[in-house]
């Protein structure tokens, strides 16, 4: 029986308008909707007076203008980046030029070794002023942010925990509206599964993803995501029980409820799952494991 993830897709908002979500958190949503960004990139502002901005978003003048309007009379002291996809980090540069704030992130895209990605593509130009590490603490005026390295969606993905409100900004690692695309080579399913399990050790009351609404039943939601990934691997096993198979054949069998135009993204996800199963020794290929390989159960 397929695992049901309790997705939430209802979200009332207005593009370019700063919405107060809690006493310490505001959000401005960029008008860059797509099959991978949902309604668009939600840029978060934390604190009052001296603030941090999380995921400034795409290189879009209207969105940067909306952010500056929302920040009028305040000082931006930190620009925090969850990861380097082009719907998250490119606006960091103009925001930095306008405010003088430093950028903080885990590192360049793909460790500086690759410039490709799925979703909105990789932002190969971004290099943080301050390179973060797991368990770092970022101190602001009236707010404290804990850095949690959560590789998987990308190797440089981090989540940011706001201590004062016990909330976690989850970027694309955990989203309420959809599962996360894990696309090799920089996306890694083994790392992603470990990063999901890592979140179960924390007791955050609310998750704020960069796309879509908040998640309030945090641990059950993460547990459902983990179960969903195991269910996908069960589907791969079922496909391969009938004999060796290529990934496009598996996608047709596994994603019958997904439009054909999204099958290439689904194929990347299946490939990520299979690479994980190759690593665990459960699945083998007819040569080096790639998207065109013929796979079978060992």
PDB file of C-alpha atoms in Angstrom:
ATOM      1  CA  UNK A   1       0.000   0.000   0.000  1.00  0.00           C
ATOM      2  CA  UNK A   2       1.423   3.376  -1.038  1.00  0.00           C
ATOM      3  CA  UNK A   3       2.468   5.727   1.748  1.00  0.00           C
ATOM      4  CA  UNK A   4       0.348   8.854   2.037  1.00  0.00           C
ATOM      5  CA  UNK A   5       2.322  11.977   2.906  1.00  0.00           C
ATOM      6  CA  UNK A   6       0.018  14.584   4.517  1.00  0.00           C
ATOM      7  CA  UNK A   7       0.783  17.369   2.059  1.00  0.00           C
ATOM      8  CA  UNK A   8      -0.702  20.842   2.562  1.00  0.00           C
ATOM      9  CA  UNK A   9      -1.109  22.999  -0.529  1.00  0.00           C
ATOM     10  CA  UNK A  10      -3.483  25.723   0.664  1.00  0.00           C
ATOM     11  CA  UNK A  11      -1.669  29.033   0.889  1.00  0.00           C
ATOM     12  CA  UNK A  12      -3.195  32.497   0.883  1.00  0.00           C
ATOM     13  CA  UNK A  13      -0.724  35.208  -0.059  1.00  0.00           C
ATOM     14  CA  UNK A  14      -0.053  38.185  -2.300  1.00  0.00           C
ATOM     15  CA  UNK A  15       3.106  38.434  -4.383  1.00  0.00           C
ATOM     16  CA  UNK A  16       5.604  41.022  -3.212  1.00  0.00           C
ATOM     17  CA  UNK A  17       3.776  41.756   0.048  1.00  0.00           C
ATOM     18  CA  UNK A  18       5.464  41.251   3.424  1.00  0.00           C
ATOM     19  CA  UNK A  19       3.314  38.981   5.591  1.00  0.00           C
ATOM     20  CA  UNK A  20       3.873  38.666   9.331  1.00  0.00           C
ATOM     21  CA  UNK A  21       3.852  34.967  10.184  1.00  0.00           C
ATOM     22  CA  UNK A  22       4.872  35.202  13.840  1.00  0.00           C
ATOM     23  CA  UNK A  23       6.264  37.860  16.193  1.00  0.00           C
ATOM     24  CA  UNK A  24       9.757  37.312  14.742  1.00  0.00           C
ATOM     25  CA  UNK A  25       9.144  36.046  11.195  1.00  0.00           C
ATOM     26  CA  UNK A  26       7.922  37.707   8.001  1.00  0.00           C
ATOM     27  CA  UNK A  27       7.758  36.374   4.438  1.00  0.00           C
ATOM     28  CA  UNK A  28       7.755  37.893   0.957  1.00  0.00           C
ATOM     29  CA  UNK A  29       6.948  35.507  -1.912  1.00  0.00           C
ATOM     30  CA  UNK A  30       8.576  35.981  -5.314  1.00  0.00           C
ATOM     31  CA  UNK A  31       6.501  35.639  -8.454  1.00  0.00           C
ATOM     32  CA  UNK A  32       8.402  32.669  -9.891  1.00  0.00           C
ATOM     33  CA  UNK A  33       5.842  29.835  -9.789  1.00  0.00           C
ATOM     34  CA  UNK A  34       6.683  26.550 -11.513  1.00  0.00           C
ATOM     35  CA  UNK A  35       6.252  22.793 -11.221  1.00  0.00           C
ATOM     36  CA  UNK A  36       9.254  22.801  -8.860  1.00  0.00           C
ATOM     37  CA  UNK A  37       8.790  26.061  -6.914  1.00  0.00           C
ATOM     38  CA  UNK A  38       5.012  25.784  -6.283  1.00  0.00           C
ATOM     39  CA  UNK A  39       3.729  29.389  -5.984  1.00  0.00           C
ATOM     40  CA  UNK A  40       7.277  30.780  -5.834  1.00  0.00           C
ATOM     41  CA  UNK A  41      10.208  31.391  -3.506  1.00  0.00           C
ATOM     42  CA  UNK A  42       9.304  32.449   0.018  1.00  0.00           C
ATOM     43  CA  UNK A  43      11.987  34.791   1.354  1.00  0.00           C
ATOM     44  CA  UNK A  44      11.962  34.992   5.149  1.00  0.00           C
ATOM     45  CA  UNK A  45      12.913  37.942   7.321  1.00  0.00           C
ATOM     46  CA  UNK A  46      13.707  37.169  10.954  1.00  0.00           C
ATOM     47  CA  UNK A  47      13.943  39.683  13.759  1.00  0.00           C
ATOM     48  CA  UNK A  48      13.034  43.352  13.998  1.00  0.00           C
ATOM     49  CA  UNK A  49      15.287  46.350  13.467  1.00  0.00           C
ATOM     50  CA  UNK A  50      18.456  44.349  12.831  1.00  0.00           C
ATOM     51  CA  UNK A  51      17.365  41.371  10.773  1.00  0.00           C
ATOM     52  CA  UNK A  52      18.437  38.326   8.811  1.00  0.00           C
ATOM     53  CA  UNK A  53      17.088  37.437   5.373  1.00  0.00           C
ATOM     54  CA  UNK A  54      16.800  33.749   4.466  1.00  0.00           C
ATOM     55  CA  UNK A  55      16.896  32.739   0.776  1.00  0.00           C
ATOM     56  CA  UNK A  56      16.633  36.108  -1.036  1.00  0.00           C
ATOM     57  CA  UNK A  57      15.370  34.234  -4.080  1.00  0.00           C
ATOM     58  CA  UNK A  58      15.807  34.509  -7.857  1.00  0.00           C
ATOM     59  CA  UNK A  59      17.562  37.335  -9.669  1.00  0.00           C
ATOM     60  CA  UNK A  60      14.380  39.332 -10.101  1.00  0.00           C
ATOM     61  CA  UNK A  61      14.268  43.106  -9.742  1.00  0.00           C
ATOM     62  CA  UNK A  62      10.641  43.194  -8.639  1.00  0.00           C
ATOM     63  CA  UNK A  63      11.297  40.730  -5.823  1.00  0.00           C
ATOM     64  CA  UNK A  64      14.432  42.548  -4.658  1.00  0.00           C
ATOM     65  CA  UNK A  65      12.430  45.785  -4.713  1.00  0.00           C
ATOM     66  CA  UNK A  66       9.663  44.185  -2.654  1.00  0.00           C
ATOM     67  CA  UNK A  67      12.239  42.966  -0.127  1.00  0.00           C
ATOM     68  CA  UNK A  68      13.786  46.414   0.178  1.00  0.00           C
ATOM     69  CA  UNK A  69      10.337  47.922   0.712  1.00  0.00           C
ATOM     70  CA  UNK A  70       9.628  45.375   3.448  1.00  0.00           C
ATOM     71  CA  UNK A  71      12.992  46.172   5.065  1.00  0.00           C
ATOM     72  CA  UNK A  72      12.592  49.944   5.019  1.00  0.00           C
ATOM     73  CA  UNK A  73      14.041  51.514   8.147  1.00  0.00           C
ATOM     74  CA  UNK A  74      15.763  48.293   9.204  1.00  0.00           C
ATOM     75  CA  UNK A  75      19.328  46.992   8.965  1.00  0.00           C
ATOM     76  CA  UNK A  76      20.052  43.661   7.300  1.00  0.00           C
ATOM     77  CA  UNK A  77      22.954  42.106   9.194  1.00  0.00           C
ATOM     78  CA  UNK A  78      22.927  38.577   7.729  1.00  0.00           C
ATOM     79  CA  UNK A  79      21.876  36.994   4.415  1.00  0.00           C
ATOM     80  CA  UNK A  80      21.389  33.259   4.965  1.00  0.00           C
ATOM     81  CA  UNK A  81      21.310  30.754   2.097  1.00  0.00           C
ATOM     82  CA  UNK A  82      19.851  27.258   2.489  1.00  0.00           C
ATOM     83  CA  UNK A  83      21.395  26.066  -0.804  1.00  0.00           C
ATOM     84  CA  UNK A  84      22.512  27.193  -4.245  1.00  0.00           C
ATOM     85  CA  UNK A  85      19.634  26.683  -6.648  1.00  0.00           C
ATOM     86  CA  UNK A  86      18.726  29.678  -8.790  1.00  0.00           C
ATOM     87  CA  UNK A  87      15.366  30.119  -7.116  1.00  0.00           C
ATOM     88  CA  UNK A  88      17.083  30.576  -3.731  1.00  0.00           C
ATOM     89  CA  UNK A  89      20.458  32.340  -3.809  1.00  0.00           C
ATOM     90  CA  UNK A  90      21.039  34.695  -6.806  1.00  0.00           C
ATOM     91  CA  UNK A  91      19.263  37.704  -5.245  1.00  0.00           C
ATOM     92  CA  UNK A  92      21.802  37.545  -2.414  1.00  0.00           C
ATOM     93  CA  UNK A  93      24.244  39.597  -4.504  1.00  0.00           C
ATOM     94  CA  UNK A  94      22.007  42.632  -5.203  1.00  0.00           C
ATOM     95  CA  UNK A  95      20.675  42.481  -1.634  1.00  0.00           C
ATOM     96  CA  UNK A  96      24.254  42.461  -0.360  1.00  0.00           C
ATOM     97  CA  UNK A  97      25.105  45.474  -2.536  1.00  0.00           C
ATOM     98  CA  UNK A  98      22.056  47.364  -1.299  1.00  0.00           C
ATOM     99  CA  UNK A  99      22.431  46.567   2.405  1.00  0.00           C
ATOM    100  CA  UNK A 100      26.110  45.810   3.000  1.00  0.00           C
ATOM    101  CA  UNK A 101      25.213  42.556   4.775  1.00  0.00           C
ATOM    102  CA  UNK A 102      27.421  39.487   4.541  1.00  0.00           C
ATOM    103  CA  UNK A 103      26.198  36.241   2.981  1.00  0.00           C
ATOM    104  CA  UNK A 104      26.256  32.959   4.883  1.00  0.00           C
ATOM    105  CA  UNK A 105      26.073  29.500   3.301  1.00  0.00           C
ATOM    106  CA  UNK A 106      27.618  26.040   3.444  1.00  0.00           C
ATOM    107  CA  UNK A 107      29.712  26.606   0.330  1.00  0.00           C
ATOM    108  CA  UNK A 108      29.560  27.017  -3.449  1.00  0.00           C
ATOM    109  CA  UNK A 109      27.354  24.896  -5.685  1.00  0.00           C
ATOM    110  CA  UNK A 110      28.593  21.314  -5.901  1.00  0.00           C
ATOM    111  CA  UNK A 111      31.623  22.229  -3.846  1.00  0.00           C
ATOM    112  CA  UNK A 112      32.638  24.422  -6.770  1.00  0.00           C
ATOM    113  CA  UNK A 113      33.042  21.377  -9.025  1.00  0.00           C
ATOM    114  CA  UNK A 114      29.804  21.391 -11.001  1.00  0.00           C
ATOM    115  CA  UNK A 115      27.322  23.848 -12.371  1.00  0.00           C
ATOM    116  CA  UNK A 116      24.320  21.696 -13.115  1.00  0.00           C
ATOM    117  CA  UNK A 117      21.158  21.013 -11.211  1.00  0.00           C
ATOM    118  CA  UNK A 118      17.516  20.296 -11.713  1.00  0.00           C
ATOM    119  CA  UNK A 119      14.661  22.520 -10.492  1.00  0.00           C
ATOM    120  CA  UNK A 120      15.726  26.074 -11.248  1.00  0.00           C
ATOM    121  CA  UNK A 121      19.323  25.059 -11.955  1.00  0.00           C
ATOM    122  CA  UNK A 122      22.510  25.652 -10.045  1.00  0.00           C
ATOM    123  CA  UNK A 123      23.734  29.070  -8.965  1.00  0.00           C
ATOM    124  CA  UNK A 124      27.400  28.549  -9.769  1.00  0.00           C
ATOM    125  CA  UNK A 125      28.245  32.204  -9.060  1.00  0.00           C
ATOM    126  CA  UNK A 126      27.380  32.197  -5.364  1.00  0.00           C
ATOM    127  CA  UNK A 127      30.256  31.972  -2.900  1.00  0.00           C
ATOM    128  CA  UNK A 128      29.365  32.815   0.712  1.00  0.00           C
ATOM    129  CA  UNK A 129      31.246  35.531   2.562  1.00  0.00           C
ATOM    130  CA  UNK A 130      31.039  33.289   5.619  1.00  0.00           C
ATOM    131  CA  UNK A 131      31.280  29.511   5.100  1.00  0.00           C
ATOM    132  CA  UNK A 132      29.039  27.668   7.542  1.00  0.00           C
ATOM    133  CA  UNK A 133      29.547  24.290   9.161  1.00  0.00           C
ATOM    134  CA  UNK A 134      27.179  21.894  10.866  1.00  0.00           C
ATOM    135  CA  UNK A 135      26.246  23.012  14.402  1.00  0.00           C
ATOM    136  CA  UNK A 136      27.391  26.603  13.858  1.00  0.00           C
ATOM    137  CA  UNK A 137      25.466  29.250  15.778  1.00  0.00           C
ATOM    138  CA  UNK A 138      24.663  32.624  14.188  1.00  0.00           C
ATOM    139  CA  UNK A 139      23.986  35.433  16.654  1.00  0.00           C
ATOM    140  CA  UNK A 140      21.890  38.444  15.768  1.00  0.00           C
ATOM    141  CA  UNK A 141      20.329  41.298  17.714  1.00  0.00           C
ATOM    142  CA  UNK A 142      17.485  39.516  19.526  1.00  0.00           C
ATOM    143  CA  UNK A 143      17.664  36.275  17.597  1.00  0.00           C
ATOM    144  CA  UNK A 144      19.788  33.112  17.498  1.00  0.00           C
ATOM    145  CA  UNK A 145      20.051  30.715  14.558  1.00  0.00           C
ATOM    146  CA  UNK A 146      21.404  27.164  14.673  1.00  0.00           C
ATOM    147  CA  UNK A 147      22.896  25.702  11.485  1.00  0.00           C
ATOM    148  CA  UNK A 148      21.968  22.119  10.610  1.00  0.00           C
ATOM    149  CA  UNK A 149      23.729  20.621   7.584  1.00  0.00           C
ATOM    150  CA  UNK A 150      21.171  18.561   5.654  1.00  0.00           C
ATOM    151  CA  UNK A 151      22.799  17.293   2.437  1.00  0.00           C
ATOM    152  CA  UNK A 152      20.743  15.319  -0.047  1.00  0.00           C
ATOM    153  CA  UNK A 153      18.772  17.757  -2.171  1.00  0.00           C
ATOM    154  CA  UNK A 154      22.177  19.366  -2.701  1.00  0.00           C
ATOM    155  CA  UNK A 155      25.432  18.675  -0.889  1.00  0.00           C
ATOM    156  CA  UNK A 156      25.504  22.239   0.474  1.00  0.00           C
ATOM    157  CA  UNK A 157      21.941  22.311   1.817  1.00  0.00           C
ATOM    158  CA  UNK A 158      21.446  23.590   5.359  1.00  0.00           C
ATOM    159  CA  UNK A 159      18.422  24.268   7.552  1.00  0.00           C
ATOM    160  CA  UNK A 160      18.267  27.189   9.966  1.00  0.00           C
ATOM    161  CA  UNK A 161      16.729  26.837  13.417  1.00  0.00           C
ATOM    162  CA  UNK A 162      15.382  29.955  15.149  1.00  0.00           C
ATOM    163  CA  UNK A 163      15.827  29.257  18.860  1.00  0.00           C
ATOM    164  CA  UNK A 164      13.554  32.016  20.126  1.00  0.00           C
ATOM    165  CA  UNK A 165      10.501  30.529  18.377  1.00  0.00           C
ATOM    166  CA  UNK A 166      11.620  26.886  18.144  1.00  0.00           C
ATOM    167  CA  UNK A 167      11.052  26.908  14.391  1.00  0.00           C
ATOM    168  CA  UNK A 168      13.143  25.531  11.529  1.00  0.00           C
ATOM    169  CA  UNK A 169      13.581  27.043   8.073  1.00  0.00           C
ATOM    170  CA  UNK A 170      13.869  23.901   5.956  1.00  0.00           C
ATOM    171  CA  UNK A 171      14.623  25.258   2.477  1.00  0.00           C
ATOM    172  CA  UNK A 172      13.894  22.443   0.024  1.00  0.00           C
ATOM    173  CA  UNK A 173      14.877  19.654   2.433  1.00  0.00           C
ATOM    174  CA  UNK A 174      11.329  19.306   3.777  1.00  0.00           C
ATOM    175  CA  UNK A 175       8.422  20.920   1.944  1.00  0.00           C
ATOM    176  CA  UNK A 176       4.759  20.750   2.892  1.00  0.00           C
ATOM    177  CA  UNK A 177       3.398  20.793  -0.655  1.00  0.00           C
ATOM    178  CA  UNK A 178       5.574  18.153  -2.354  1.00  0.00           C
ATOM    179  CA  UNK A 179       8.408  15.697  -1.999  1.00  0.00           C
ATOM    180  CA  UNK A 180      11.931  16.974  -2.600  1.00  0.00           C
ATOM    181  CA  UNK A 181      13.692  16.313  -5.892  1.00  0.00           C
ATOM    182  CA  UNK A 182      16.984  14.502  -5.305  1.00  0.00           C
ATOM    183  CA  UNK A 183      18.942  14.687  -8.541  1.00  0.00           C
ATOM    184  CA  UNK A 184      22.425  13.150  -8.923  1.00  0.00           C
ATOM    185  CA  UNK A 185      25.270  13.866  -9.103  1.00  0.00           C
ATOM    186  CA  UNK A 186      25.147  16.530  -6.378  1.00  0.00           C
ATOM    187  CA  UNK A 187      21.800  15.308  -5.102  1.00  0.00           C
ATOM    188  CA  UNK A 188      22.316  12.101  -3.136  1.00  0.00           C
ATOM    189  CA  UNK A 189      19.572   9.825  -1.819  1.00  0.00           C
ATOM    190  CA  UNK A 190      21.722   8.148   0.837  1.00  0.00           C
ATOM    191  CA  UNK A 191      22.609  11.570   2.237  1.00  0.00           C
ATOM    192  CA  UNK A 192      19.010  12.740   1.944  1.00  0.00           C
ATOM    193  CA  UNK A 193      17.674   9.796   3.954  1.00  0.00           C
ATOM    194  CA  UNK A 194      20.271  10.386   6.680  1.00  0.00           C
ATOM    195  CA  UNK A 195      19.398  14.087   6.737  1.00  0.00           C
ATOM    196  CA  UNK A 196      15.698  13.311   7.186  1.00  0.00           C
ATOM    197  CA  UNK A 197      16.516  10.976  10.057  1.00  0.00           C
ATOM    198  CA  UNK A 198      18.746  13.682  11.524  1.00  0.00           C
ATOM    199  CA  UNK A 199      15.770  16.034  11.875  1.00  0.00           C
ATOM    200  CA  UNK A 200      13.993  13.485  14.074  1.00  0.00           C
ATOM    201  CA  UNK A 201      16.551  14.262  16.793  1.00  0.00           C
ATOM    202  CA  UNK A 202      15.256  17.833  17.042  1.00  0.00           C
ATOM    203  CA  UNK A 203      11.997  19.058  18.551  1.00  0.00           C
ATOM    204  CA  UNK A 204      11.103  22.036  16.372  1.00  0.00           C
ATOM    205  CA  UNK A 205       7.415  22.916  16.622  1.00  0.00           C
ATOM    206  CA  UNK A 206       7.093  24.421  13.132  1.00  0.00           C
ATOM    207  CA  UNK A 207       8.902  24.082   9.809  1.00  0.00           C
ATOM    208  CA  UNK A 208       8.959  26.990   7.351  1.00  0.00           C
ATOM    209  CA  UNK A 209       9.919  25.661   3.882  1.00  0.00           C
ATOM    210  CA  UNK A 210      11.045  28.058   1.161  1.00  0.00           C
ATOM    211  CA  UNK A 211       8.097  26.898  -0.956  1.00  0.00           C
ATOM    212  CA  UNK A 212       4.577  26.408   0.333  1.00  0.00           C
ATOM    213  CA  UNK A 213       2.866  26.537   3.727  1.00  0.00           C
ATOM    214  CA  UNK A 214       4.204  25.783   7.191  1.00  0.00           C
ATOM    215  CA  UNK A 215       4.429  22.256   8.581  1.00  0.00           C
ATOM    216  CA  UNK A 216       3.195  21.965  12.164  1.00  0.00           C
ATOM    217  CA  UNK A 217       3.167  18.190  12.735  1.00  0.00           C
ATOM    218  CA  UNK A 218       6.902  18.126  12.185  1.00  0.00           C
ATOM    219  CA  UNK A 219       8.105  14.678  13.266  1.00  0.00           C
ATOM    220  CA  UNK A 220       5.134  12.724  11.844  1.00  0.00           C
ATOM    221  CA  UNK A 221       5.621  14.580   8.555  1.00  0.00           C
ATOM    222  CA  UNK A 222       9.321  13.665   8.378  1.00  0.00           C
ATOM    223  CA  UNK A 223       8.501  10.067   9.295  1.00  0.00           C
ATOM    224  CA  UNK A 224       5.985  10.000   6.440  1.00  0.00           C
ATOM    225  CA  UNK A 225       8.628  11.322   4.026  1.00  0.00           C
ATOM    226  CA  UNK A 226      11.048   8.586   5.116  1.00  0.00           C
ATOM    227  CA  UNK A 227       8.341   5.949   4.702  1.00  0.00           C
ATOM    228  CA  UNK A 228       7.536   7.356   1.256  1.00  0.00           C
ATOM    229  CA  UNK A 229      11.155   6.936   0.155  1.00  0.00           C
ATOM    230  CA  UNK A 230      11.177   3.352   1.405  1.00  0.00           C
ATOM    231  CA  UNK A 231       7.944   2.802  -0.505  1.00  0.00           C
ATOM    232  CA  UNK A 232       9.622   4.048  -3.698  1.00  0.00           C
ATOM    233  CA  UNK A 233      12.426   1.548  -3.150  1.00  0.00           C
ATOM    234  CA  UNK A 234       9.829  -1.190  -2.665  1.00  0.00           C
ATOM    235  CA  UNK A 235       8.360  -0.183  -6.033  1.00  0.00           C
ATOM    236  CA  UNK A 236      11.796  -0.464  -7.638  1.00  0.00           C
ATOM    237  CA  UNK A 237      12.198  -3.935  -6.123  1.00  0.00           C
ATOM    238  CA  UNK A 238       8.791  -4.935  -7.503  1.00  0.00           C
ATOM    239  CA  UNK A 239       9.793  -3.709 -10.961  1.00  0.00           C
ATOM    240  CA  UNK A 240      13.068  -5.619 -10.902  1.00  0.00           C
ATOM    241  CA  UNK A 241      11.495  -8.835  -9.619  1.00  0.00           C
ATOM    242  CA  UNK A 242      10.182  -9.383 -13.148  1.00  0.00           C
ATOM    243  CA  UNK A 243      13.703  -9.107 -14.567  1.00  0.00           C
ATOM    244  CA  UNK A 244      16.322  -6.504 -15.520  1.00  0.00           C
ATOM    245  CA  UNK A 245      14.873  -3.113 -16.414  1.00  0.00           C
ATOM    246  CA  UNK A 246      15.879   0.363 -17.537  1.00  0.00           C
ATOM    247  CA  UNK A 247      14.853   3.469 -15.581  1.00  0.00           C
ATOM    248  CA  UNK A 248      12.321   4.836 -18.134  1.00  0.00           C
ATOM    249  CA  UNK A 249      10.419   1.542 -17.928  1.00  0.00           C
ATOM    250  CA  UNK A 250      10.346   1.796 -14.139  1.00  0.00           C
ATOM    251  CA  UNK A 251       9.114   5.387 -14.258  1.00  0.00           C
ATOM    252  CA  UNK A 252       6.132   4.403 -16.438  1.00  0.00           C
ATOM    253  CA  UNK A 253       5.173   1.710 -13.943  1.00  0.00           C
ATOM    254  CA  UNK A 254       5.823   3.748 -10.795  1.00  0.00           C
ATOM    255  CA  UNK A 255       4.496   7.189 -11.730  1.00  0.00           C
ATOM    256  CA  UNK A 256       1.181   6.410 -13.403  1.00  0.00           C
ATOM    257  CA  UNK A 257      -0.438   9.407 -11.643  1.00  0.00           C
ATOM    258  CA  UNK A 258       2.258  11.900 -12.703  1.00  0.00           C
ATOM    259  CA  UNK A 259       2.007  13.893 -15.996  1.00  0.00           C
ATOM    260  CA  UNK A 260       4.429  12.757 -18.694  1.00  0.00           C
ATOM    261  CA  UNK A 261       6.174  16.145 -18.753  1.00  0.00           C
ATOM    262  CA  UNK A 262       7.355  15.474 -15.188  1.00  0.00           C
ATOM    263  CA  UNK A 263       8.686  11.998 -15.988  1.00  0.00           C
ATOM    264  CA  UNK A 264      12.244  13.258 -16.626  1.00  0.00           C
ATOM    265  CA  UNK A 265      12.324  14.635 -13.066  1.00  0.00           C
ATOM    266  CA  UNK A 266      10.831  11.376 -11.806  1.00  0.00           C
ATOM    267  CA  UNK A 267      13.556   9.483 -13.661  1.00  0.00           C
ATOM    268  CA  UNK A 268      16.194  11.516 -11.828  1.00  0.00           C
ATOM    269  CA  UNK A 269      14.541  10.577  -8.531  1.00  0.00           C
ATOM    270  CA  UNK A 270      14.417   6.876  -9.465  1.00  0.00           C
ATOM    271  CA  UNK A 271      18.072   7.063 -10.459  1.00  0.00           C
ATOM    272  CA  UNK A 272      18.889   8.566  -7.046  1.00  0.00           C
ATOM    273  CA  UNK A 273      17.030   5.750  -5.286  1.00  0.00           C
ATOM    274  CA  UNK A 274      18.779   3.145  -7.405  1.00  0.00           C
ATOM    275  CA  UNK A 275      22.218   4.602  -6.680  1.00  0.00           C
ATOM    276  CA  UNK A 276      21.370   4.286  -2.989  1.00  0.00           C
ATOM    277  CA  UNK A 277      20.368   0.637  -3.528  1.00  0.00           C
ATOM    278  CA  UNK A 278      23.565   0.008  -5.510  1.00  0.00           C
ATOM    279  CA  UNK A 279      25.525   1.418  -2.570  1.00  0.00           C
ATOM    280  CA  UNK A 280      23.767  -0.933  -0.156  1.00  0.00           C
ATOM    281  CA  UNK A 281      24.501  -3.880  -2.464  1.00  0.00           C
ATOM    282  CA  UNK A 282      20.864  -4.665  -3.234  1.00  0.00           C
ATOM    283  CA  UNK A 283      20.837  -3.666  -6.917  1.00  0.00           C
ATOM    284  CA  UNK A 284      23.432  -4.175  -9.639  1.00  0.00           C
ATOM    285  CA  UNK A 285      23.973  -2.666 -13.105  1.00  0.00           C
ATOM    286  CA  UNK A 286      25.221  -4.082 -16.398  1.00  0.00           C
ATOM    287  CA  UNK A 287      28.242  -1.769 -16.107  1.00  0.00           C
ATOM    288  CA  UNK A 288      28.940   1.567 -14.412  1.00  0.00           C
ATOM    289  CA  UNK A 289      25.699   2.788 -12.822  1.00  0.00           C
ATOM    290  CA  UNK A 290      24.169   5.585 -14.905  1.00  0.00           C
ATOM    291  CA  UNK A 291      20.776   6.658 -16.218  1.00  0.00           C
ATOM    292  CA  UNK A 292      20.987   4.349 -19.228  1.00  0.00           C
ATOM    293  CA  UNK A 293      22.134   1.239 -17.360  1.00  0.00           C
ATOM    294  CA  UNK A 294      20.179  -1.967 -17.172  1.00  0.00           C
ATOM    295  CA  UNK A 295      19.450  -2.723 -13.508  1.00  0.00           C
ATOM    296  CA  UNK A 296      18.627  -5.948 -11.706  1.00  0.00           C
ATOM    297  CA  UNK A 297      18.259  -7.281  -8.184  1.00  0.00           C
ATOM    298  CA  UNK A 298      21.302  -9.013  -6.772  1.00  0.00           C
TER     299      UNK A 298
END
